[in-house]
Structures are given as C-alpha cells and as structure tokens.
PDB file of C-alpha atoms in Angstrom:
ATOM      1  CA  MET E 669      -0.059  -0.026   0.063  1.00  0.00           C
ATOM      2  CA  SER E 670       2.674   2.534   0.792  1.00  0.00           C
ATOM      3  CA  PHE E 671       4.529   1.762  -2.566  1.00  0.00           C
ATOM      4  CA  GLU E 672       1.231   2.689  -4.320  1.00  0.00           C
ATOM      5  CA  LEU E 673       1.050   5.914  -2.346  1.00  0.00           C
ATOM      6  CA  LEU E 674       4.622   6.626  -3.167  1.00  0.00           C
ATOM      7  CA  GLU E 675       3.935   6.108  -6.923  1.00  0.00           C
ATOM      8  CA  GLU E 676       0.809   8.329  -6.702  1.00  0.00           C
ATOM      9  CA  LEU E 677       2.862  11.052  -5.052  1.00  0.00           C
ATOM     10  CA  GLU E 678       5.579  10.791  -7.462  1.00  0.00           C
ATOM     11  CA  GLY E 679       2.881  11.111 -10.267  1.00  0.00           C
ATOM     12  CA  LYS E 680       1.410  14.198  -8.652  1.00  0.00           C
ATOM     13  CA  ILE E 681       4.897  15.778  -8.225  1.00  0.00           C
ATOM     14  CA  GLN E 682       5.770  15.136 -11.808  1.00  0.00           C
ATOM     15  CA  SER E 683       2.457  16.649 -12.958  1.00  0.00           C
ATOM     16  CA  ALA E 684       3.114  19.665 -10.694  1.00  0.00           C
ATOM     17  CA  VAL E 685       6.613  20.141 -12.115  1.00  0.00           C
ATOM     18  CA  GLU E 686       5.342  19.946 -15.689  1.00  0.00           C
ATOM     19  CA  ASN E 687       2.650  22.499 -14.842  1.00  0.00           C
ATOM     20  CA  ILE E 688       5.216  24.792 -13.262  1.00  0.00           C
ATOM     21  CA  GLU E 689       7.371  24.480 -16.459  1.00  0.00           C
ATOM     22  CA  LEU E 690       4.393  25.338 -18.663  1.00  0.00           C
ATOM     23  CA  LEU E 691       3.562  28.280 -16.521  1.00  0.00           C
ATOM     24  CA  ARG E 692       7.066  29.647 -16.594  1.00  0.00           C
ATOM     25  CA  MET E 693       7.156  29.358 -20.417  1.00  0.00           C
ATOM     26  CA  GLU E 694       3.791  31.220 -20.468  1.00  0.00           C
ATOM     27  CA  ILE E 695       5.275  33.893 -18.195  1.00  0.00           C
ATOM     28  CA  ASP E 696       8.220  34.363 -20.468  1.00  0.00           C
ATOM     29  CA  GLU E 697       5.845  34.752 -23.408  1.00  0.00           C
ATOM     30  CA  LEU E 698       3.674  37.230 -21.643  1.00  0.00           C
ATOM     31  CA  LYS E 699       6.725  39.195 -20.478  1.00  0.00           C
ATOM     32  CA  GLU E 700       7.929  39.376 -24.070  1.00  0.00           C
ATOM     33  CA  GLN E 701       4.434  40.487 -25.206  1.00  0.00           C
ATOM     34  CA  ASN E 702       4.239  43.084 -22.482  1.00  0.00           C
ATOM     35  CA  SER E 703       7.666  44.357 -23.576  1.00  0.00           C
ATOM     36  CA  GLN E 704       6.555  44.655 -27.165  1.00  0.00           C
ATOM     37  CA  LEU E 705       3.336  46.441 -26.116  1.00  0.00           C
ATOM     38  CA  SER E 706       5.229  48.792 -23.906  1.00  0.00           C
ATOM     39  CA  ASP E 707       7.521  49.675 -26.741  1.00  0.00           C
ATOM     40  CA  GLU E 708       4.538  50.335 -28.992  1.00  0.00           C
ATOM     41  CA  ASN E 709       2.859  52.376 -26.400  1.00  0.00           C
ATOM     42  CA  SER E 710       5.976  54.548 -26.019  1.00  0.00           C
ATOM     43  CA  ARG E 711       6.130  54.942 -29.826  1.00  0.00           C
ATOM     44  CA  LEU E 712       2.486  55.902 -30.004  1.00  0.00           C
ATOM     45  CA  HIS E 713       2.873  58.493 -27.210  1.00  0.00           C
ATOM     46  CA  GLN E 714       5.808  60.055 -29.131  1.00  0.00           C
ATOM     47  CA  GLU E 715       3.778  60.152 -32.327  1.00  0.00           C
ATOM     48  CA  GLN E 716       0.854  61.682 -30.344  1.00  0.00           C
ATOM     49  CA  ASP E 717       3.195  64.438 -28.830  1.00  0.00           C
ATOM     50  CA  ALA E 718       4.517  65.187 -32.324  1.00  0.00           C
ATOM     51  CA  TRP E 719       0.919  65.670 -33.612  1.00  0.00           C
ATOM     52  CA  GLN E 720       0.022  67.786 -30.702  1.00  0.00           C
ATOM     53  CA  GLU E 721       3.010  70.018 -31.358  1.00  0.00           C
ATOM     54  CA  ARG E 722       2.101  70.300 -35.048  1.00  0.00           C
ATOM     55  CA  LEU E 723      -1.364  71.150 -34.068  1.00  0.00           C
ATOM     56  CA  LYS E 724      -0.239  73.848 -31.543  1.00  0.00           C
ATOM     57  CA  SER E 725       1.967  75.301 -34.333  1.00  0.00           C
ATOM     58  CA  LEU E 726      -0.982  75.449 -36.741  1.00  0.00           C
ATOM     59  CA  LEU E 727      -3.337  77.017 -34.290  1.00  0.00           C
ATOM     60  CA  GLY E 728      -0.699  79.586 -33.369  1.00  0.00           C
ATOM     61  CA  ARG E 729      -0.354  80.438 -37.096  1.00  0.00           C
ATOM     62  CA  MET E 730      -4.144  80.755 -37.338  1.00  0.00           C
ATOM     63  CA  SER E 731      -4.195  83.005 -34.380  1.00  0.00           C
ATOM     64  CA  ASN E 732      -1.515  85.192 -35.869  1.00  0.00           C
ATOM     65  CA  VAL E 733      -3.438  85.425 -39.122  1.00  0.00           C
ATOM     66  CA  ASN E 734      -6.659  86.346 -37.346  1.00  0.00           C
ATOM     67  CA  ALA E 735      -4.770  88.901 -35.134  1.00  0.00           C
ATOM     68  CA  GLU E 736      -3.330  90.578 -38.262  1.00  0.00           C
ATOM     69  CA  SER E 737      -6.737  90.846 -39.926  1.00  0.00           C
TER      70      SER E 737
END
C-alpha cells in the first residue's frame, strides 16, 4: 500500500513540475508580449506628442493670421 501511495505522490509531483514549467514558459511569453506592447505604447505616445506640437503650431499660425486681420 505504501508503494502505491509513493507512486501516486511521484505522479502528482511530476504533474506539478510539468505545470510549473508550462507556467514559466507562459510567463516568459507574456513578459515578451508586455515588452513589445510597452515599446509600441511609447512609440504611439511620441507620435501623439508630435501631432500635438504640429497642431499647436498650426493653431498659433491661425491666431496670428486672425490677429493681423
């Protein structure tokens, strides 16, 4: 009976180890995905800042034209 319990425990431990390995792989994939999304987010923020500066410049020009009229 104790040998059967030992085999059952060994099977559960092996299953747990395999699950841990799969979860670690998933964590690595998610970290990579998070890094890529973070890079994209930074790029989009820079692009948004550039557009905001262009809009401010255009609005400033329009204000100058209106003030001169």
